[in-house]
PDB file of C-alpha atoms in Angstrom:
ATOM      1  CA  MET A   1      21.373 -58.639 -50.599  1.00 59.00           C
ATOM      2  CA  THR A   2      23.995 -55.997 -49.890  1.00 75.00           C
ATOM      3  CA  PHE A   3      21.520 -53.320 -51.500  1.00 72.00           C
ATOM      4  CA  ARG A   4      18.924 -54.500 -48.886  1.00 76.00           C
ATOM      5  CA  ARG A   5      21.319 -54.273 -45.875  1.00 76.00           C
ATOM      6  CA  SER A   6      22.300 -50.723 -46.909  1.00 74.00           C
ATOM      7  CA  TRP A   7      18.692 -49.699 -46.985  1.00 70.00           C
ATOM      8  CA  LEU A   8      18.311 -51.508 -43.668  1.00 70.00           C
ATOM      9  CA  VAL A   9      21.063 -49.646 -41.994  1.00 70.00           C
ATOM     10  CA  LEU A  10      19.736 -46.438 -43.395  1.00 67.00           C
ATOM     11  CA  LEU A  11      16.296 -46.813 -42.006  1.00 65.00           C
ATOM     12  CA  LEU A  12      17.571 -48.139 -38.608  1.00 65.00           C
ATOM     13  CA  THR A  13      19.990 -44.823 -38.589  1.00 71.00           C
ATOM     14  CA  LEU A  14      16.858 -42.630 -39.148  1.00 69.00           C
ATOM     15  CA  LEU A  15      14.708 -44.318 -36.820  1.00 65.00           C
ATOM     16  CA  VAL A  16      16.879 -44.763 -33.781  1.00 61.00           C
ATOM     17  CA  PRO A  17      17.032 -41.010 -33.068  1.00 59.00           C
ATOM     18  CA  ILE A  18      13.730 -40.360 -33.444  1.00 56.00           C
ATOM     19  CA  ALA A  19      12.865 -43.148 -30.820  1.00 51.00           C
ATOM     20  CA  ALA A  20      15.428 -41.478 -28.689  1.00 52.00           C
ATOM     21  CA  PHE A  21      13.699 -37.908 -28.842  1.00 54.00           C
ATOM     22  CA  GLY A  22      10.485 -39.739 -27.619  1.00 53.00           C
ATOM     23  CA  GLN A  23      12.012 -40.645 -24.263  1.00 58.00           C
ATOM     24  CA  ALA A  24      11.042 -37.992 -21.685  1.00 65.00           C
ATOM     25  CA  SER A  25      13.627 -37.007 -19.003  1.00 83.00           C
ATOM     26  CA  THR A  26      11.114 -35.326 -16.806  1.00 87.00           C
ATOM     27  CA  ALA A  27       7.722 -36.187 -15.026  1.00 90.00           C
ATOM     28  CA  THR A  28       4.472 -34.673 -14.851  1.00 92.00           C
ATOM     29  CA  ILE A  29       1.702 -34.584 -12.027  1.00 93.00           C
ATOM     30  CA  ARG A  30      -1.916 -33.621 -12.979  1.00 94.00           C
ATOM     31  CA  GLY A  31      -4.847 -33.687 -10.850  1.00 94.00           C
ATOM     32  CA  LYS A  32      -8.028 -31.751  -9.254  1.00 95.00           C
ATOM     33  CA  ILE A  33      -8.282 -29.614  -6.350  1.00 95.00           C
ATOM     34  CA  MET A  34     -11.636 -30.228  -4.492  1.00 94.00           C
ATOM     35  CA  ASN A  35     -13.197 -29.267  -1.123  1.00 92.00           C
ATOM     36  CA  ASP A  36     -14.586 -31.635   1.317  1.00 89.00           C
ATOM     37  CA  ARG A  37     -17.872 -31.780  -0.720  1.00 89.00           C
ATOM     38  CA  GLY A  38     -16.447 -32.668  -3.712  1.00 89.00           C
ATOM     39  CA  SER A  39     -16.792 -29.490  -5.301  1.00 92.00           C
ATOM     40  CA  THR A  40     -13.806 -28.047  -7.287  1.00 93.00           C
ATOM     41  CA  ILE A  41     -11.632 -25.221  -6.173  1.00 93.00           C
ATOM     42  CA  ALA A  42     -10.473 -22.592  -8.766  1.00 94.00           C
ATOM     43  CA  ASN A  43      -7.310 -20.634  -8.433  1.00 95.00           C
ATOM     44  CA  ALA A  44      -5.618 -22.826  -5.752  1.00 94.00           C
ATOM     45  CA  GLU A  45      -1.773 -22.384  -5.645  1.00 96.00           C
ATOM     46  CA  ILE A  46       0.186 -25.736  -6.151  1.00 95.00           C
ATOM     47  CA  ASN A  47       3.700 -25.422  -5.467  1.00 95.00           C
ATOM     48  CA  ALA A  48       6.075 -28.520  -6.014  1.00 95.00           C
ATOM     49  CA  VAL A  49       9.306 -28.076  -4.060  1.00 94.00           C
ATOM     50  CA  SER A  50      12.251 -30.407  -4.716  1.00 92.00           C
ATOM     51  CA  THR A  51      13.618 -31.450  -1.320  1.00 92.00           C
ATOM     52  CA  SER A  52      17.203 -32.255  -2.976  1.00 90.00           C
ATOM     53  CA  SER A  53      17.652 -28.765  -4.707  1.00 90.00           C
ATOM     54  CA  GLY A  54      14.878 -26.349  -3.392  1.00 89.00           C
ATOM     55  CA  PHE A  55      13.734 -25.895  -6.833  1.00 90.00           C
ATOM     56  CA  VAL A  56      10.079 -24.685  -6.755  1.00 92.00           C
ATOM     57  CA  LYS A  57       7.615 -24.950  -9.587  1.00 94.00           C
ATOM     58  CA  THR A  58       4.226 -22.986  -9.189  1.00 94.00           C
ATOM     59  CA  VAL A  59       0.982 -23.597 -10.742  1.00 95.00           C
ATOM     60  CA  HIS A  60      -2.595 -22.526 -10.083  1.00 95.00           C
ATOM     61  CA  SER A  61      -5.815 -24.624 -10.865  1.00 95.00           C
ATOM     62  CA  ASN A  62      -8.153 -23.792 -13.669  1.00 94.00           C
ATOM     63  CA  SER A  63     -11.849 -22.793 -13.208  1.00 93.00           C
ATOM     64  CA  ASP A  64     -12.480 -26.538 -13.249  1.00 94.00           C
ATOM     65  CA  GLY A  65      -9.998 -27.300 -10.187  1.00 94.00           C
ATOM     66  CA  SER A  66      -7.634 -28.926 -12.461  1.00 95.00           C
ATOM     67  CA  TYR A  67      -3.649 -28.369 -12.521  1.00 95.00           C
ATOM     68  CA  THR A  68      -0.635 -29.594 -14.447  1.00 95.00           C
ATOM     69  CA  LEU A  69       2.709 -29.682 -13.108  1.00 93.00           C
ATOM     70  CA  GLN A  70       5.058 -30.432 -15.914  1.00 93.00           C
ATOM     71  CA  GLY A  71       8.794 -30.696 -16.391  1.00 91.00           C
ATOM     72  CA  LEU A  72       9.678 -32.253 -12.973  1.00 92.00           C
ATOM     73  CA  THR A  73      12.964 -33.536 -12.790  1.00 91.00           C
ATOM     74  CA  PRO A  74      13.039 -36.858 -11.062  1.00 91.00           C
ATOM     75  CA  GLY A  75      13.218 -36.883  -7.380  1.00 91.00           C
ATOM     76  CA  GLU A  76      11.317 -36.239  -4.274  1.00 94.00           C
ATOM     77  CA  TYR A  77       8.868 -33.269  -4.118  1.00 95.00           C
ATOM     78  CA  GLN A  78       6.925 -31.818  -1.275  1.00 95.00           C
ATOM     79  CA  ILE A  79       3.508 -30.706  -2.918  1.00 94.00           C
ATOM     80  CA  VAL A  80       1.957 -27.684  -0.932  1.00 94.00           C
ATOM     81  CA  VAL A  81      -1.548 -26.786  -1.908  1.00 95.00           C
ATOM     82  CA  ALA A  82      -3.153 -23.473  -0.657  1.00 93.00           C
ATOM     83  CA  ALA A  83      -6.371 -21.658  -1.387  1.00 93.00           C
ATOM     84  CA  SER A  84      -8.345 -18.693   0.151  1.00 90.00           C
ATOM     85  CA  GLY A  85     -10.409 -19.955   2.748  1.00 89.00           C
ATOM     86  CA  TYR A  86      -8.966 -23.473   3.305  1.00 92.00           C
ATOM     87  CA  GLU A  87      -6.601 -25.213   5.124  1.00 92.00           C
ATOM     88  CA  PRO A  88      -2.953 -25.625   3.271  1.00 93.00           C
ATOM     89  CA  ARG A  89      -2.138 -29.311   2.641  1.00 93.00           C
ATOM     90  CA  ASN A  90       1.237 -30.750   2.189  1.00 93.00           C
ATOM     91  CA  GLU A  91       2.073 -34.221   0.692  1.00 92.00           C
ATOM     92  CA  THR A  92       5.311 -35.651  -0.278  1.00 93.00           C
ATOM     93  CA  ILE A  93       5.857 -37.465  -3.348  1.00 92.00           C
ATOM     94  CA  THR A  94       8.493 -39.269  -5.457  1.00 92.00           C
ATOM     95  CA  VAL A  95       8.605 -38.725  -9.201  1.00 91.00           C
ATOM     96  CA  LEU A  96      10.689 -40.787 -11.709  1.00 89.00           C
ATOM     97  CA  VAL A  97      11.647 -40.315 -15.280  1.00 88.00           C
ATOM     98  CA  GLY A  98       8.826 -40.017 -17.862  1.00 86.00           C
ATOM     99  CA  GLN A  99       6.138 -40.751 -15.255  1.00 88.00           C
ATOM    100  CA  ASN A 100       2.579 -39.326 -15.672  1.00 90.00           C
ATOM    101  CA  LEU A 101       0.846 -39.022 -11.967  1.00 91.00           C
ATOM    102  CA  GLU A 102      -2.703 -38.315 -11.020  1.00 93.00           C
ATOM    103  CA  MET A 103      -2.876 -36.524  -7.694  1.00 92.00           C
ATOM    104  CA  ASN A 104      -6.381 -35.072  -6.972  1.00 93.00           C
ATOM    105  CA  LEU A 105      -6.257 -33.291  -3.537  1.00 93.00           C
ATOM    106  CA  ARG A 106      -9.081 -32.289  -1.096  1.00 93.00           C
ATOM    107  CA  LEU A 107      -8.714 -29.374   1.159  1.00 93.00           C
ATOM    108  CA  THR A 108     -10.636 -28.671   4.175  1.00 92.00           C
ATOM    109  CA  ALA A 109     -12.238 -25.385   4.957  1.00 89.00           C
ATOM    110  CA  THR A 110     -11.250 -23.253   7.496  1.00 86.00           C
ATOM    111  CA  ALA A 111     -13.368 -21.940  10.406  1.00 73.00           C
ATOM    112  CA  VAL A 112     -14.815 -18.478   9.790  1.00 65.00           C
ATOM    113  CA  LEU A 113     -14.182 -16.386  12.816  1.00 62.00           C
ATOM    114  CA  SER A 114     -16.178 -13.087  13.048  1.00 63.00           C
ATOM    115  CA  GLU A 115     -14.332 -10.329  14.854  1.00 70.00           C
ATOM    116  CA  SER A 116     -14.973  -6.713  14.996  1.00 72.00           C
ATOM    117  CA  ILE A 117     -11.984  -4.276  15.526  1.00 74.00           C
ATOM    118  CA  THR A 118     -13.047  -0.708  17.062  1.00 72.00           C
ATOM    119  CA  VAL A 119     -10.251   1.836  16.655  1.00 70.00           C
ATOM    120  CA  VAL A 120     -10.476   4.678  18.994  1.00 70.00           C
ATOM    121  CA  GLY A 121      -8.120   7.564  18.428  1.00 61.00           C
ATOM    122  CA  GLN A 122      -7.581  11.193  17.765  1.00 63.00           C
ATOM    123  CA  GLN A 123      -6.040  13.021  15.090  1.00 61.00           C
ATOM    124  CA  ALA A 124      -2.600  13.825  15.419  1.00 58.00           C
ATOM    125  CA  VAL A 125      -1.702  17.406  16.248  1.00 58.00           C
ATOM    126  CA  GLU A 126       1.246  19.273  14.940  1.00 56.00           C
ATOM    127  CA  THR A 127       3.363  19.884  18.330  1.00 58.00           C
ATOM    128  CA  LYS A 128       6.116  21.835  16.539  1.00 61.00           C
ATOM    129  CA  THR A 129       6.597  25.552  17.370  1.00 60.00           C
ATOM    130  CA  SER A 130       7.300  28.186  14.887  1.00 62.00           C
ATOM    131  CA  GLU A 131      10.691  29.021  16.073  1.00 64.00           C
ATOM    132  CA  VAL A 132      13.249  30.349  13.522  1.00 63.00           C
ATOM    133  CA  ALA A 133      16.721  29.300  14.611  1.00 65.00           C
ATOM    134  CA  THR A 134      20.232  29.071  12.917  1.00 71.00           C
ATOM    135  CA  ASN A 135      23.502  28.036  13.842  1.00 73.00           C
ATOM    136  CA  VAL A 136      26.708  30.285  13.692  1.00 72.00           C
ATOM    137  CA  THR A 137      29.902  28.489  12.790  1.00 76.00           C
ATOM    138  CA  THR A 138      33.356  29.235  14.194  1.00 76.00           C
ATOM    139  CA  GLN A 139      34.486  30.205  10.763  1.00 80.00           C
ATOM    140  CA  GLN A 140      31.637  32.825  10.606  1.00 76.00           C
ATOM    141  CA  ILE A 141      32.340  34.432  14.202  1.00 73.00           C
ATOM    142  CA  GLU A 142      36.028  34.482  12.698  1.00 75.00           C
ATOM    143  CA  SER A 143      35.379  36.151   9.299  1.00 77.00           C
ATOM    144  CA  LEU A 144      32.458  38.353   9.792  1.00 74.00           C
ATOM    145  CA  PRO A 145      33.134  42.026  10.535  1.00 74.00           C
ATOM    146  CA  GLN A 146      32.106  43.282  14.121  1.00 71.00           C
ATOM    147  CA  ASP A 147      32.429  46.659  15.411  1.00 70.00           C
ATOM    148  CA  ASP A 148      31.988  46.155  18.929  1.00 68.00           C
ATOM    149  CA  ARG A 149      32.610  42.220  19.353  1.00 64.00           C
ATOM    150  CA  ASN A 150      29.246  41.768  20.817  1.00 68.00           C
ATOM    151  CA  PHE A 151      27.736  38.189  20.232  1.00 66.00           C
ATOM    152  CA  LEU A 152      24.171  39.377  19.787  1.00 69.00           C
ATOM    153  CA  ASN A 153      25.280  40.927  16.459  1.00 70.00           C
ATOM    154  CA  PHE A 154      25.275  37.377  14.905  1.00 70.00           C
ATOM    155  CA  ALA A 155      21.485  37.033  15.663  1.00 70.00           C
ATOM    156  CA  ALA A 156      21.068  39.162  12.317  1.00 69.00           C
ATOM    157  CA  LEU A 157      22.150  36.134  10.614  1.00 70.00           C
ATOM    158  CA  ALA A 158      19.185  34.099  11.353  1.00 72.00           C
ATOM    159  CA  PRO A 159      16.515  34.228   8.693  1.00 71.00           C
ATOM    160  CA  GLY A 160      13.404  36.453   9.578  1.00 70.00           C
ATOM    161  CA  ILE A 161      15.576  38.960  12.102  1.00 70.00           C
ATOM    162  CA  ARG A 162      15.832  42.480  11.546  1.00 69.00           C
ATOM    163  CA  LEU A 163      17.986  44.596  13.649  1.00 66.00           C
ATOM    164  CA  SER A 164      17.120  48.271  14.755  1.00 69.00           C
ATOM    165  CA  THR A 165      18.793  51.310  12.781  1.00 71.00           C
ATOM    166  CA  ASP A 166      18.851  53.318  15.789  1.00 73.00           C
ATOM    167  CA  PRO A 167      22.371  53.010  17.249  1.00 70.00           C
ATOM    168  CA  THR A 168      21.418  53.424  20.706  1.00 73.00           C
ATOM    169  CA  ARG A 169      19.011  50.640  20.936  1.00 69.00           C
ATOM    170  CA  LYS A 170      19.701  47.148  20.212  1.00 63.00           C
ATOM    171  CA  VAL A 171      16.501  45.718  19.318  1.00 64.00           C
ATOM    172  CA  PHE A 172      15.607  42.491  17.165  1.00 61.00           C
ATOM    173  CA  ALA A 173      12.432  41.961  15.486  1.00 63.00           C
ATOM    174  CA  GLY A 174      11.316  38.728  14.572  1.00 61.00           C
ATOM    175  CA  ASP A 175       9.413  37.624  11.491  1.00 58.00           C
ATOM    176  CA  ALA A 176      10.679  40.653   9.424  1.00 52.00           C
ATOM    177  CA  GLN A 177       9.807  41.152   5.813  1.00 50.00           C
TER     178      GLN A 177
END
């Protein structure tokens, strides 16, 4: 008898953890996304938003319109379905541990508005001038040598300016090479 009990205890010890692993702690929502006429909608975006934690699970419907939202923790979810050319749809659902729910949703087509937009305009024109300018700092004024203390001598510091070599004439030439 003792031998049988030992085997029974051993067998139960091995089988109980296997049964425990079989318990699901999440829920699954499956379904199809269809239009008003019953045709399936491929590539629709399905979002499951947990109302308590804000967790978002996103999937897209397959070519046959089917989708599967797996691994949802128990709680209340806002299911939001959106597809190009259709009005978005919102549903609130509560899922429990181990639940496998089927949720087929129908989307309503949006009204197609035909608009034309005419753009009238001109090409932008560059309005900047081709001026060359420079700023002379106080440090430059104090440190640069000046013979006659004429402020116009600082114009030679600007790029593209050439001074006349004639000492009797003070002439500036722009665009000097």
